Short mmCIF file of C-alpha atoms and ligand atoms in Angstrom, two decimals:
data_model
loop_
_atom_site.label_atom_id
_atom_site.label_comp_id
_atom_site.label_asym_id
_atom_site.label_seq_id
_atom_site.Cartn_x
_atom_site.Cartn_y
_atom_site.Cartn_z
CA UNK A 1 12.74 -1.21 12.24
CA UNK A 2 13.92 -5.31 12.37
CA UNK A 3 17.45 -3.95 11.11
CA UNK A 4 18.07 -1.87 14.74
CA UNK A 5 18.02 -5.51 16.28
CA UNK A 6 19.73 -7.71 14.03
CA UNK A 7 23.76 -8.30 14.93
CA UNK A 8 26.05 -10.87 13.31
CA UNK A 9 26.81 -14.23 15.10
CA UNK A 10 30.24 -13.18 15.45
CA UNK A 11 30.57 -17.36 15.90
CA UNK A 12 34.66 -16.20 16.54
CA UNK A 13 33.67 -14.88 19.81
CA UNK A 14 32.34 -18.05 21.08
CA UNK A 15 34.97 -20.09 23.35
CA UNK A 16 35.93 -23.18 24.24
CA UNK A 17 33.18 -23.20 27.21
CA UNK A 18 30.40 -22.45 24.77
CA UNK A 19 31.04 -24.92 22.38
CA UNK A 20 31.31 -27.51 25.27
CA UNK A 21 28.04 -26.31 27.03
CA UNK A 22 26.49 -26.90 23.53
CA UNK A 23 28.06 -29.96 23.02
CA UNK A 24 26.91 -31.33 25.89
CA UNK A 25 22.85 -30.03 25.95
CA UNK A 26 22.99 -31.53 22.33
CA UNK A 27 24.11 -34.81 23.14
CA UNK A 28 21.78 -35.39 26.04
CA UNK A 29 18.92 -34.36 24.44
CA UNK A 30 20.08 -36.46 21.02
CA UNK A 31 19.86 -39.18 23.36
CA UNK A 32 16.79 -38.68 25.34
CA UNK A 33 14.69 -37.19 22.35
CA UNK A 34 14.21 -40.49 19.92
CA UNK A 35 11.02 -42.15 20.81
CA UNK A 36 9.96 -38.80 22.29
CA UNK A 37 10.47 -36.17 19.69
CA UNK A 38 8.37 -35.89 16.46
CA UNK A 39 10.21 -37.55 13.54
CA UNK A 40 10.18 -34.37 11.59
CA UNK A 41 11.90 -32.69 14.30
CA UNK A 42 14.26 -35.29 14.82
CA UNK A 43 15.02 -35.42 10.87
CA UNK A 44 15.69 -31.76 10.80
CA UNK A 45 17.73 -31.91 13.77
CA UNK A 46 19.83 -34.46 11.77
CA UNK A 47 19.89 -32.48 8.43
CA UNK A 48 20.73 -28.83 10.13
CA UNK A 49 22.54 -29.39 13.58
CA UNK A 50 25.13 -31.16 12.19
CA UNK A 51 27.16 -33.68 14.73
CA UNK A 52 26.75 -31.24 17.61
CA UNK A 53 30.44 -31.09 18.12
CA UNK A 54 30.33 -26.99 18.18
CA UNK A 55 27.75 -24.56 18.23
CA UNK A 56 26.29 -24.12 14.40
CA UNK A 57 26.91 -21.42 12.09
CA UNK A 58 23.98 -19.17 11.08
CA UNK A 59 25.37 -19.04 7.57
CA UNK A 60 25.66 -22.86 7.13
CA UNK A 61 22.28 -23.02 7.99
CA UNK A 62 20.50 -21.02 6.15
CA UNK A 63 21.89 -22.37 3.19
CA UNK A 64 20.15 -25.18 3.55
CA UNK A 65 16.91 -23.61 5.47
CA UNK A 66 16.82 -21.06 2.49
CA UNK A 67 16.23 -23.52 -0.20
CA UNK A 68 14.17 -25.91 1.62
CA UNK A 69 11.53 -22.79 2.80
CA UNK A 70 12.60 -19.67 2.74
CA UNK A 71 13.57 -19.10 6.21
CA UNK A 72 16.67 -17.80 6.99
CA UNK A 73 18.58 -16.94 10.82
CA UNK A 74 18.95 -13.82 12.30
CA UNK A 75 21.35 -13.10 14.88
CA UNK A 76 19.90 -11.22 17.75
CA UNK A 77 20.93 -10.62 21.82
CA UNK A 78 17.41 -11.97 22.83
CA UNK A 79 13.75 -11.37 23.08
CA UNK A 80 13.05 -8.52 20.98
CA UNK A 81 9.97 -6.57 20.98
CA UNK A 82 6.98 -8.46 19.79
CA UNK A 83 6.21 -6.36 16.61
CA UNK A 84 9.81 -6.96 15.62
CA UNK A 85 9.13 -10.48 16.45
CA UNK A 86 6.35 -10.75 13.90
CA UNK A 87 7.32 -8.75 11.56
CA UNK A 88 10.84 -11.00 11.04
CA UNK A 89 8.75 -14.26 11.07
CA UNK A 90 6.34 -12.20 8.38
CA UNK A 91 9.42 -11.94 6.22
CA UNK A 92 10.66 -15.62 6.94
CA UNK A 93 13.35 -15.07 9.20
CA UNK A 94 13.79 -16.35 12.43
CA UNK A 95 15.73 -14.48 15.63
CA UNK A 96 18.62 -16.76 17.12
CA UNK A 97 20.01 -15.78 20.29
CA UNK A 98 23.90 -15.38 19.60
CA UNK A 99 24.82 -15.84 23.54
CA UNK A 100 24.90 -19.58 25.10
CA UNK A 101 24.06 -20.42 28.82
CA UNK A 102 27.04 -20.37 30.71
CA UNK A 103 27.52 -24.23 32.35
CA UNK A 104 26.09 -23.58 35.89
CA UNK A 105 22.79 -22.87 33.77
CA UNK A 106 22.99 -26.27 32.35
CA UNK A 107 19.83 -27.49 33.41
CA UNK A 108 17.62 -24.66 33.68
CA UNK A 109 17.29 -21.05 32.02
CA UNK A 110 14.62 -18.60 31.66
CA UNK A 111 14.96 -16.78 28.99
CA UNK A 112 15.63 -18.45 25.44
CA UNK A 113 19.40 -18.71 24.53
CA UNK A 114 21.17 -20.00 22.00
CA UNK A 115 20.63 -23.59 22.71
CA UNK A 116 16.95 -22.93 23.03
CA UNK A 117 16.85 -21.16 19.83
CA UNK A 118 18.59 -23.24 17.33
CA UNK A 119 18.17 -26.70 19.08
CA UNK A 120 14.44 -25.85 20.30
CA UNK A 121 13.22 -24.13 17.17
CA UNK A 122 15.15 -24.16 14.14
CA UNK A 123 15.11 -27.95 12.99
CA UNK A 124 11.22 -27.39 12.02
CA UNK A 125 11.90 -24.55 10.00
CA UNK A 126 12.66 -26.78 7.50
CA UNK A 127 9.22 -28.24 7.60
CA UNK A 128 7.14 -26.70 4.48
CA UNK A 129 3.78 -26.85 6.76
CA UNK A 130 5.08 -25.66 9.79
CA UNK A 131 7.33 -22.80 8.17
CA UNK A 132 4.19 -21.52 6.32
CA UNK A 133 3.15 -21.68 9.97
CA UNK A 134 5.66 -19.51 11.05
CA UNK A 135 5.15 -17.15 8.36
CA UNK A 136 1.64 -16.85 9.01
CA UNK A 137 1.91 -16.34 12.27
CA UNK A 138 4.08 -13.28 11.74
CA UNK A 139 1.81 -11.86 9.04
CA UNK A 140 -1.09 -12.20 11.67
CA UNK A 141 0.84 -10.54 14.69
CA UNK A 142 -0.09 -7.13 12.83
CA UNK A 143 -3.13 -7.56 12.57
CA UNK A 144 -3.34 -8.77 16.01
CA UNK A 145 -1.74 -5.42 17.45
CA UNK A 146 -3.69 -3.30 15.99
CA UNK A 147 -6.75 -5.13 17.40
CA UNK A 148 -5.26 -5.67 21.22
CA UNK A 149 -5.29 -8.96 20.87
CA UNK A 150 -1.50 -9.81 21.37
CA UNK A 151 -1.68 -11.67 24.47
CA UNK A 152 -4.61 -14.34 22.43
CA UNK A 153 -1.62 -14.90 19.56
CA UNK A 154 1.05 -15.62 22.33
CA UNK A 155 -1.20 -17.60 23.83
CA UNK A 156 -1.40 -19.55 20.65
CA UNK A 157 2.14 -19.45 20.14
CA UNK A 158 3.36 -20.61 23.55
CA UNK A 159 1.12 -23.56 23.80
CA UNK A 160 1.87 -24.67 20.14
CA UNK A 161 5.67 -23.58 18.82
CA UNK A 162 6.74 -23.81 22.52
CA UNK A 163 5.33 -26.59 24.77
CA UNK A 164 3.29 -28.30 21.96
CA UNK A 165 2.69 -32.22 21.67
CA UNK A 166 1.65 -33.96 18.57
CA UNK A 167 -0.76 -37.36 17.88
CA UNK A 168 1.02 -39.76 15.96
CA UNK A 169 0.68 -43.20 14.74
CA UNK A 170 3.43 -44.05 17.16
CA UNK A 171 2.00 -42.14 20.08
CA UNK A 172 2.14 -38.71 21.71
CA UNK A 173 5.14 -37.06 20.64
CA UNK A 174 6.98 -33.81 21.43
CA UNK A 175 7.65 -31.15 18.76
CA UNK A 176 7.33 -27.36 21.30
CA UNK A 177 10.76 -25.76 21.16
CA UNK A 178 10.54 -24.92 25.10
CA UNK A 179 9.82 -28.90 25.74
CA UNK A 180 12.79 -30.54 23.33
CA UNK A 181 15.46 -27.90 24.80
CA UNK A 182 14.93 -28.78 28.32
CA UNK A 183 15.87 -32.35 29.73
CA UNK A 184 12.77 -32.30 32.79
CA UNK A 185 10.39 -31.67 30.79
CA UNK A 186 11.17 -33.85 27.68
CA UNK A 187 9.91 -36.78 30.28
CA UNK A 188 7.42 -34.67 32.00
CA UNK A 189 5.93 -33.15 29.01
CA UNK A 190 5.15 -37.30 28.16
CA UNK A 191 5.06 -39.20 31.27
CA UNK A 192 4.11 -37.46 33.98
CA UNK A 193 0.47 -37.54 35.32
CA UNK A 194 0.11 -34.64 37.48
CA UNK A 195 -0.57 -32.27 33.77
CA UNK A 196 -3.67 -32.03 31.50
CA UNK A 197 -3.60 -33.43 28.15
CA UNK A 198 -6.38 -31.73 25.94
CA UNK A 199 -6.82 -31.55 22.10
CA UNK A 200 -5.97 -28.45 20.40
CA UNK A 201 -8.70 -26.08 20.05
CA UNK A 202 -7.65 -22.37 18.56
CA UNK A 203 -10.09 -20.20 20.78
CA UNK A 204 -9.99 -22.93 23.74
CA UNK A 205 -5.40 -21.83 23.64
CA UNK A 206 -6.25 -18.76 22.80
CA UNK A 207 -8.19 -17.97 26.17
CA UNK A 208 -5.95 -20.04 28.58
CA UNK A 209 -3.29 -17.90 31.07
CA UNK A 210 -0.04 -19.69 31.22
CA UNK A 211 2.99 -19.28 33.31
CA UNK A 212 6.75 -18.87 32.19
CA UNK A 213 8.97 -20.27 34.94
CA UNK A 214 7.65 -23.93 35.71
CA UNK A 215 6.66 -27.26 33.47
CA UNK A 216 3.46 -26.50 31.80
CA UNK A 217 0.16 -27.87 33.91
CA UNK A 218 -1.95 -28.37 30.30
CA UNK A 219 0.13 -29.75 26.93
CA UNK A 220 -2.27 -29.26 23.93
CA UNK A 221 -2.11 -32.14 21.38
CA UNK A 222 -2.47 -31.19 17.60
CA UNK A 223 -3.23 -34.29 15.06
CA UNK A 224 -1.45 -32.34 12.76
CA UNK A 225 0.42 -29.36 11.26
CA UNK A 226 -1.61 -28.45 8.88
CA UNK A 227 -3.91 -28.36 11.97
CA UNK A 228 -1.90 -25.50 13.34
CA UNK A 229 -1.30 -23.73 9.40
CA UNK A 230 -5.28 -23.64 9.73
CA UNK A 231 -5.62 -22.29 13.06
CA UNK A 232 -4.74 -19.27 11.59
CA UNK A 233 -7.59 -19.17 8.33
CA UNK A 234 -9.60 -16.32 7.79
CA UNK A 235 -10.86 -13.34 9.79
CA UNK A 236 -9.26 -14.09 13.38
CA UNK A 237 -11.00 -10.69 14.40
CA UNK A 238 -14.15 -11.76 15.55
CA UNK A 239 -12.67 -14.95 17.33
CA UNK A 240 -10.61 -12.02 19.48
CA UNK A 241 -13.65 -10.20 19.66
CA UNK A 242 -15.59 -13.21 21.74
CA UNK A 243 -12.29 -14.04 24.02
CA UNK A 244 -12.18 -9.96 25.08
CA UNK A 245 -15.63 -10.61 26.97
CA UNK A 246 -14.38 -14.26 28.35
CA UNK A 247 -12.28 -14.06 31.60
CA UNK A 248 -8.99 -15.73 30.89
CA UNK A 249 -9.05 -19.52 31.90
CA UNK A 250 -6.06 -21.10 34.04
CA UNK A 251 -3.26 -23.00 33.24
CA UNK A 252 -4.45 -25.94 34.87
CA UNK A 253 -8.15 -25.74 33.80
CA UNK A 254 -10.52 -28.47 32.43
CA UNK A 255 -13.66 -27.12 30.94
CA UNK A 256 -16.61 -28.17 29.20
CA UNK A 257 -16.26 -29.28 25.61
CA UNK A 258 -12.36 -30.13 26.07
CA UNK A 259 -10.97 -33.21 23.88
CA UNK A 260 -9.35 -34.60 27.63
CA UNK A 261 -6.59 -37.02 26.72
CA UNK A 262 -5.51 -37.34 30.11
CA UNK A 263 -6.81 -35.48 33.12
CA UNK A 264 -3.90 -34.53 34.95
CA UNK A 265 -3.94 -34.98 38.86
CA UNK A 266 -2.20 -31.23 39.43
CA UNK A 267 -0.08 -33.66 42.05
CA UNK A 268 1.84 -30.97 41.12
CA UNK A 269 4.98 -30.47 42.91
CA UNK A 270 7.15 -27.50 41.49
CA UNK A 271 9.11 -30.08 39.31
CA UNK A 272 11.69 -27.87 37.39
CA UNK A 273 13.41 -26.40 40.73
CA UNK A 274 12.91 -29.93 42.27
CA UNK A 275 14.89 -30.90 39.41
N1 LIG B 1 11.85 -12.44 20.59
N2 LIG B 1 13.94 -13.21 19.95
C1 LIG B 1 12.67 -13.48 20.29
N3 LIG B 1 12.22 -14.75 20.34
C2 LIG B 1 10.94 -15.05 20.67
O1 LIG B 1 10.54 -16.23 20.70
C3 LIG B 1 10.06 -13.99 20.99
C4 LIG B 1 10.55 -12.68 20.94
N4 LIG B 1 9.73 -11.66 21.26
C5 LIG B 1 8.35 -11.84 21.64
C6 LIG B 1 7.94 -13.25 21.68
N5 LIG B 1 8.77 -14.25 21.34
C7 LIG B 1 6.57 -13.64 22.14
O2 LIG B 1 6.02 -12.64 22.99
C8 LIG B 1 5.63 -13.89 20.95
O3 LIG B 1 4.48 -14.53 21.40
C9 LIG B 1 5.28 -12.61 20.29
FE1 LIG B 2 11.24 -20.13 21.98
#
């Protein structure tokens, strides 16, 4: 059923305006992302984007993603439905939007394009831990479905993959797709004080709402990958089973028993249109 949405790049089609709108996201976020981004982010930016100059073939790509972890590109118009979704990721490929924002969408777009796709997500699909990750993530979406649980996985998934932030030696650093494809909240995501910053916990993401069309009011902070590859261990059915009785918890929650980093003041003005 993945075939019906698969299409090819067609990278021909693309025209001088989408290579420059790429060109252009890349280089500002190649500039703003050192110090900010995750190294291994950064390093598979490096080894898989190339210079930035056009928009990347698929195909080059995956001949080096292949190799590395067994993750190849798929071409696809967009979101596709969620059991598609995990079933591709089950079989190690990810979905890349083909079509790129045109430039009056520069700063700000709401559903994941091309840019978001390949710059936001692919350069850790090189990463062993985090593609076994992926993988496992897909292989648990199933599961998942058949249990009602969806909504806990993209929970999971949205506050990890997407807007995640990382503990490292060097700091806090940034490795969500949704956070290194967007110039606001690259420095928001890190700087700001108006959002939470609370350890990763798997049921704690699990049961927290969040919202799609604003900077995130709660980052969670991993110490690791392999804390995230773990997140997924064993039986997740009875950990569904206790969040179906728990009322969801907001975006901009504190609760008991949360690893606060930083309390965030929710001074929260609505940042990404203010931007
Ligand atoms: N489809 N192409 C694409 N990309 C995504 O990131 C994506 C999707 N479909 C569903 C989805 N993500 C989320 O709902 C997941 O949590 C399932
Ligand atoms: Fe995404």
């Amino acid at each position: 059923m993945t075939g019906h949405y698969l299409l090819d790049q067609d990278w021909g089609a693309y025209d001088a305006t989408d290579h420059a709108v790429w060109r252009r996201l890349f280089d500002a976020q190649s500039r703003l992302l050192p110090g900010r981004a995750d190294a291994p982010f950064l390093d598979g930016l490096a080894r898989i984007a190339g210079d930035g100059a056009r928009i990347p073939r698929f195909e080059d790509a995956n001949r080096l993603l292949k190799p590395a972890t067994g993750f190849e590109l798929v071409a696809v118009n967009g979101l596709v439905p969620d059991q598609v979704f995990f079933a591709l990721l089950a079989e190690r490929r990810f979905p890349v939007t083909r079509w790129i924002r045109r430039p009056a969408q520069l700063d700000y777009i709401q559903e994941p394009d091309l840019f978001h796709d390949f710059f936001g997500h692919v350069p850790l699909l090189g990463l062993p831990v985090f593609a076994d990750f992926m993988q496992a993530y897909g292989a648990a979406g199933r599961a998942a479905g058949a249990a009602g649980a969806l909504r806990h996985l993209a929970r999971l998934y949205w506050y990890t993959v997407e807007f995640g932030l990382i503990e490292t030696d060097a700091g806090l650093r940034i490795y969500g797709a949704g956070i290194v494809s967007s110039k606001g909240e690259t420095v928001f995501s890190l700087d700001d004080p108006s959002p939470n910053r609370i350890g990763f916990d798997r049921a704690r993401v699990m049961a927290t709402d969040y919202r799609i069309d604003d900077y995130q009011q709660t980052y969670f902070v991993i110490d690791g990958y392999e804390t995230l590859f773990h997140a997924l261990d064993g039986d997740l059915a009875p950990v569904y089973a206790a969040l179906a009785n728990r009322p969801a918890l907001a975006p901009d929650a504190v609760v008991q028993g949360d690893r606060v980093r930083a309390r965030g003041t929710q001074a929260y003005a609505r940042a990404k249109h203010a931007a």
